[in-house]
CSV table of C-alpha atoms and ligand atoms in Angstrom, one decimal:
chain,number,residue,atom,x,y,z
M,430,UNK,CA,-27.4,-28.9,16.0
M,431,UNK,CA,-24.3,-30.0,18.2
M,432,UNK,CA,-23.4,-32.5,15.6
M,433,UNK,CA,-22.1,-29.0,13.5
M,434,UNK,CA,-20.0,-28.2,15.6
M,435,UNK,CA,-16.5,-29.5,15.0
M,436,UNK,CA,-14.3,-30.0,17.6
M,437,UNK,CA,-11.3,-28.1,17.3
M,438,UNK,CA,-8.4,-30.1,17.0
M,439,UNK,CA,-4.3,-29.9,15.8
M,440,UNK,CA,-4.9,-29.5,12.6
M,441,UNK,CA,-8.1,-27.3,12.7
M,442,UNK,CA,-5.7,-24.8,15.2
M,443,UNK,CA,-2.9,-25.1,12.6
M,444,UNK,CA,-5.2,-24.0,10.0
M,445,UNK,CA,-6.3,-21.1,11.6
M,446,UNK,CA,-2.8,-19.7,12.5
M,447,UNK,CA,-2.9,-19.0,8.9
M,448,UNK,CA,-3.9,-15.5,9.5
M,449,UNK,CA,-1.4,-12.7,10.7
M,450,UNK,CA,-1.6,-10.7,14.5
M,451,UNK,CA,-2.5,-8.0,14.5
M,452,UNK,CA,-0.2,-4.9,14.6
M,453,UNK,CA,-0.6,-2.1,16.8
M,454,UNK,CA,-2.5,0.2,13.8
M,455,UNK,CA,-5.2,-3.1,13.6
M,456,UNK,CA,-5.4,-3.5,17.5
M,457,UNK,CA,-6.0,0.1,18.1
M,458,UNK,CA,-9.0,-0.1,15.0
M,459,UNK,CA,-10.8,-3.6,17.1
M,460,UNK,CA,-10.2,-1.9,20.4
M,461,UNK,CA,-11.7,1.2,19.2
M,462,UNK,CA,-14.3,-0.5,16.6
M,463,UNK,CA,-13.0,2.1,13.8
M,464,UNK,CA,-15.6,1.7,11.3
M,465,UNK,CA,-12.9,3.8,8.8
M,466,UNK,CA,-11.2,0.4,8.8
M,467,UNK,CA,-13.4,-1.9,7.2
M,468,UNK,CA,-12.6,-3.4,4.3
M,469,UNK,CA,-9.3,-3.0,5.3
M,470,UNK,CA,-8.8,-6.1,6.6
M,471,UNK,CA,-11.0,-8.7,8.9
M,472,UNK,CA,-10.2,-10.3,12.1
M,473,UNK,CA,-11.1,-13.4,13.8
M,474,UNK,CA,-10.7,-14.6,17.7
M,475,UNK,CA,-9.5,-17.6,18.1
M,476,UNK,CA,-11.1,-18.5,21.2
M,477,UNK,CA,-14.5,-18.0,20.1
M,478,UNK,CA,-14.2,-19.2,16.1
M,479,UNK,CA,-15.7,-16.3,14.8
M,480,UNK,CA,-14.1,-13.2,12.9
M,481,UNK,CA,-15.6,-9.7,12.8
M,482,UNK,CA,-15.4,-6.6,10.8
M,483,UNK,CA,-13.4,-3.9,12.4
M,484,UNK,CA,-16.0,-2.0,13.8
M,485,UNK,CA,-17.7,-4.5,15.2
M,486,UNK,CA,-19.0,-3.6,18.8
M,487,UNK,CA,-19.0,-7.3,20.1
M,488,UNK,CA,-17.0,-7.5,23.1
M,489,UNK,CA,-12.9,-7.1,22.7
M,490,UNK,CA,-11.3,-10.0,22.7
M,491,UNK,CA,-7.3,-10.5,24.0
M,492,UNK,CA,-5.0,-9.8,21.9
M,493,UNK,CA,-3.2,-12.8,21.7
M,494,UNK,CA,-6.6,-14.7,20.3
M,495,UNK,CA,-6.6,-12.3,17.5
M,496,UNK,CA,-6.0,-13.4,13.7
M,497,UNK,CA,-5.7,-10.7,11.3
M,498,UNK,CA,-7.2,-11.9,7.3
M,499,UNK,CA,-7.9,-10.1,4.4
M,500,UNK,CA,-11.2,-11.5,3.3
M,501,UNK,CA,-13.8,-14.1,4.5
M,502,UNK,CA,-12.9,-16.9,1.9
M,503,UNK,CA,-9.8,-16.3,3.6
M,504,UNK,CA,-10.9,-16.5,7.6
M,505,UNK,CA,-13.5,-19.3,6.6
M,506,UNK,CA,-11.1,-21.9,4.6
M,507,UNK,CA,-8.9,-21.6,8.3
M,508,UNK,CA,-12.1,-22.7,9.4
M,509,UNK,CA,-13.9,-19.3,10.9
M,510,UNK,CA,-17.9,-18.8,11.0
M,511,UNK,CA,-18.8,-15.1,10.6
M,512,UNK,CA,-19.9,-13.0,13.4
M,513,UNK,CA,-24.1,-12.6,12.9
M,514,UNK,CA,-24.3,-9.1,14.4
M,515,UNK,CA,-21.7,-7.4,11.8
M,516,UNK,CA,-21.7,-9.8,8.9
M,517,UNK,CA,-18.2,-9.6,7.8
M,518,UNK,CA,-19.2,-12.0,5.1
M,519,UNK,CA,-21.0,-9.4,3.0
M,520,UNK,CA,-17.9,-7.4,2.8
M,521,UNK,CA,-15.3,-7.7,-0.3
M,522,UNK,CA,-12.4,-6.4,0.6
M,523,UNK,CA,-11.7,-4.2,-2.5
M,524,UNK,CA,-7.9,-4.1,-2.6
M,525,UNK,CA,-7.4,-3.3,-6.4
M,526,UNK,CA,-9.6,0.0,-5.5
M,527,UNK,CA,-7.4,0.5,-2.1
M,528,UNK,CA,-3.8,0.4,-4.5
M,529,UNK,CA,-5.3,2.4,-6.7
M,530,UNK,CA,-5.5,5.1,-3.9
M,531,UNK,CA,-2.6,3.9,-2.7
M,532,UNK,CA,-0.6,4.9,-6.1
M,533,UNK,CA,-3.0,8.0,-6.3
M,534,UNK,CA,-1.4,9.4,-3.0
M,535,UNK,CA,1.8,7.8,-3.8
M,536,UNK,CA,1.6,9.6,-7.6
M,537,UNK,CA,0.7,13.0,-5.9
M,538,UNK,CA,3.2,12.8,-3.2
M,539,UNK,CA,6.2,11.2,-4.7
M,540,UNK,CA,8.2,14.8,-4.8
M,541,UNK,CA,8.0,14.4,-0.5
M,542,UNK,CA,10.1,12.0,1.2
M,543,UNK,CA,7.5,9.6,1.5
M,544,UNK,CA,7.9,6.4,4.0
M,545,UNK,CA,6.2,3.3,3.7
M,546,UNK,CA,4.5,4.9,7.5
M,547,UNK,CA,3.8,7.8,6.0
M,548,UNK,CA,1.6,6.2,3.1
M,549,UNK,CA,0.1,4.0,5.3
M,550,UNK,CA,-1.4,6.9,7.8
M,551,UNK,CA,-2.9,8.9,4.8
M,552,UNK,CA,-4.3,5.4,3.1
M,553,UNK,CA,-5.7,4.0,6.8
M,554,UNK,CA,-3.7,0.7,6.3
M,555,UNK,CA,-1.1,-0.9,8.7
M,556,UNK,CA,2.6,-0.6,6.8
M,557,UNK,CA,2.7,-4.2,7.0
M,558,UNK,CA,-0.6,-5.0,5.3
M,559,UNK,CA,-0.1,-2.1,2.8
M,560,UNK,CA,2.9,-2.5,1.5
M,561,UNK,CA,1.8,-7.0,1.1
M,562,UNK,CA,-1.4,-6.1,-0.8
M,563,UNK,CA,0.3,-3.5,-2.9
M,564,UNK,CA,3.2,-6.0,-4.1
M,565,UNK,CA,0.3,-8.9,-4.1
M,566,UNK,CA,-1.8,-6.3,-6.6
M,567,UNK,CA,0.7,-4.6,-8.2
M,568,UNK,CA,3.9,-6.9,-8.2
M,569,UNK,CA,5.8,-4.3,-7.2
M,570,UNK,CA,6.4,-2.8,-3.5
M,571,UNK,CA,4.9,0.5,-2.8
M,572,UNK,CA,9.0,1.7,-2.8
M,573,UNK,CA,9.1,0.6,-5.9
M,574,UNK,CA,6.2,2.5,-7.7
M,575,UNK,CA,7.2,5.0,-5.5
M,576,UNK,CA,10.7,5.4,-7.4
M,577,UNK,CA,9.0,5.1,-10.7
M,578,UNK,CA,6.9,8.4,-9.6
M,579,UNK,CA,10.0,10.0,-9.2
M,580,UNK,CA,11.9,9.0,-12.3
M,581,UNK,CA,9.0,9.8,-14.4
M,582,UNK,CA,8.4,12.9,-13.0
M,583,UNK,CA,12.1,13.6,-13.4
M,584,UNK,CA,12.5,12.2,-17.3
M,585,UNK,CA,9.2,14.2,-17.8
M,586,UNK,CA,11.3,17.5,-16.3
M,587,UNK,CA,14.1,17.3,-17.9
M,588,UNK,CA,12.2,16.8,-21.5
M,589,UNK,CA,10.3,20.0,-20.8
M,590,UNK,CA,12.3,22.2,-18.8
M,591,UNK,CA,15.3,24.2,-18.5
M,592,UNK,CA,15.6,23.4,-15.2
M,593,UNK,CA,19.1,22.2,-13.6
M,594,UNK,CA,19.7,18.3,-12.9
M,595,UNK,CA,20.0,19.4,-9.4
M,596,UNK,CA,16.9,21.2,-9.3
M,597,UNK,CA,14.6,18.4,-11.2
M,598,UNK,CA,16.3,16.3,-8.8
M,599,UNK,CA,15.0,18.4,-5.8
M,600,UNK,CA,11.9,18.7,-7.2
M,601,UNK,CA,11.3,15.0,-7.7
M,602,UNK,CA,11.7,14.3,-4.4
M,603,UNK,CA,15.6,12.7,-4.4
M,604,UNK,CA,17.4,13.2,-1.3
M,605,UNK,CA,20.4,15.0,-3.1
M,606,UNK,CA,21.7,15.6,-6.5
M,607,UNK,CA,24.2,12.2,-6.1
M,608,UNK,CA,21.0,10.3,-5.0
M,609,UNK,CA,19.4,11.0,-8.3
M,610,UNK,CA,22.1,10.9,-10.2
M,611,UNK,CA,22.9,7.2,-9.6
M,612,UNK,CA,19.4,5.8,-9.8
M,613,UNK,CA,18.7,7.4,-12.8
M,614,UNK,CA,21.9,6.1,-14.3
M,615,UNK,CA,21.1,2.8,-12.9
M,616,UNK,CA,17.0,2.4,-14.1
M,617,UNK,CA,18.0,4.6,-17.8
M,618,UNK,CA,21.7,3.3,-18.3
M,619,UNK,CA,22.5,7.6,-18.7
M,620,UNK,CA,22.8,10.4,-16.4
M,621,UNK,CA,19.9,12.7,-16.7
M,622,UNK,CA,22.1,15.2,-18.9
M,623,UNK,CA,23.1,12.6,-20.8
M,624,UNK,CA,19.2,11.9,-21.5
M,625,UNK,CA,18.0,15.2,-21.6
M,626,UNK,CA,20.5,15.5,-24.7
M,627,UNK,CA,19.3,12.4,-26.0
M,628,UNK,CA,16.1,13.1,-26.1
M,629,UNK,CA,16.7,16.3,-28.1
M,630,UNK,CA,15.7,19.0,-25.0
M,631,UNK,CA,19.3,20.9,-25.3
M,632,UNK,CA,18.3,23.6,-22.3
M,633,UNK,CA,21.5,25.5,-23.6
M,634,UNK,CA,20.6,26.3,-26.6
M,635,UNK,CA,16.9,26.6,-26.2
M,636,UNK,CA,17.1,30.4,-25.9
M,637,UNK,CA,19.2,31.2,-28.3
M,638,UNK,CA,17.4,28.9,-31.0
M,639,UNK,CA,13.9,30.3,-29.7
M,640,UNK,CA,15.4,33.8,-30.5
M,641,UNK,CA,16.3,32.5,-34.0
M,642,UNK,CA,13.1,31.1,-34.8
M,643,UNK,CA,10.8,34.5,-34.5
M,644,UNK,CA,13.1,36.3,-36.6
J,277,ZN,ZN1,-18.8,-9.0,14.6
């Protein structure tokens, strides 16, 4: 059976550097063996070649020994067996599910000023890995999407309401009225009045035109 066993050499310990440390968020999840954390991510100990799901209860390794992967093709092509007491193997990490919460919470919560922390707390992810697998799935950073929220929700506003530019601004969750003003020039080439007109929503007139209309 010893002839199985490959001796670890430069190469073999290059390959395995391929995964990430962890961050403080995944550390706290191995020391603690947070079961809410699998599938999140995996994590392998370099001094005994073996990686683990979060929860596992096998005894904490150092820190320093610790490489952070996404899934066990991953943590096996840098040469990692899985661990036989939590089978890490059996576990596909389901990231296009995890974004889809991710833009979910993002979607619901884009009127908030929202930090990349922020959305990593409510969606049990470190910042780092969330905001990697995000761009990986989506193409786009979680900042990103999380300006589209905004814009839409603003566009979407300014069609249907009345409302002031400040206001929708406010209520789209821009930091001031110059703040939305200049992104939404910048992503729609207009100002929001200017788009509001252009889309045929003339909040002026609306009352007046409403009170012709039921005549
Ligand atoms: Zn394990």
């Amino acid at each position: 059976m010893t002839s199985m066993r490959t001796t670890r050499t430069d190469s073999t310990r290059a390959d395995r550097l391929a995964g990430e440390p962890a961050d403080d968020a995944q550390w706290d999840a191995i020391r603690t063996n947070n079961a809410a954390w699998n599938g999140r991510f995996l994590y392998a100990v370099e001094s005994t070649g073996i990686y683990c799901r979060p929860s596992c209860a096998s005894k904490p390794p150092l820190r320093n020994n610790v490489r952070i992967f996404r899934s066990a093709e991953e943590a096996e092509r840098s040469g990692f067996r899985p661990c036989k007491r939590c089978k890490p193997e059996r576990e596909r990490l389901p990231d296009r599910e995890w974004v889809e919460e991710i833009k979910g919470f993002i979607r619901s919560h884009c009127h908030e000023p929202l930090s990349l922390a922020a959305i990593a707390t409510a969606c049990l992810g470190s910042p780092y890995h969330l905001h990697r697998t995000f761009k990986r799935v989506e193409g786009v950073t979680p900042a990103d999407y999380l300006q589209s929220c905004r814009l839409e929700r603003a566009m979407s506003e300014l069609r249907r309401t009345d409302a002031s530019v400040a206001e929708i601004g406010a209520r789209a969750g821009y930091a001031n009225a110059a703040t939305f003003a200049a992104r939404f020039k910048r992503e729609k080439g207009l100002s929001p009045s200017e788009y509001r007109a252009s889309v045929g929503a003339k909040p002026d007139e609306t009352e007046a035109s409403k009170g012709e209309e039921t005549r």
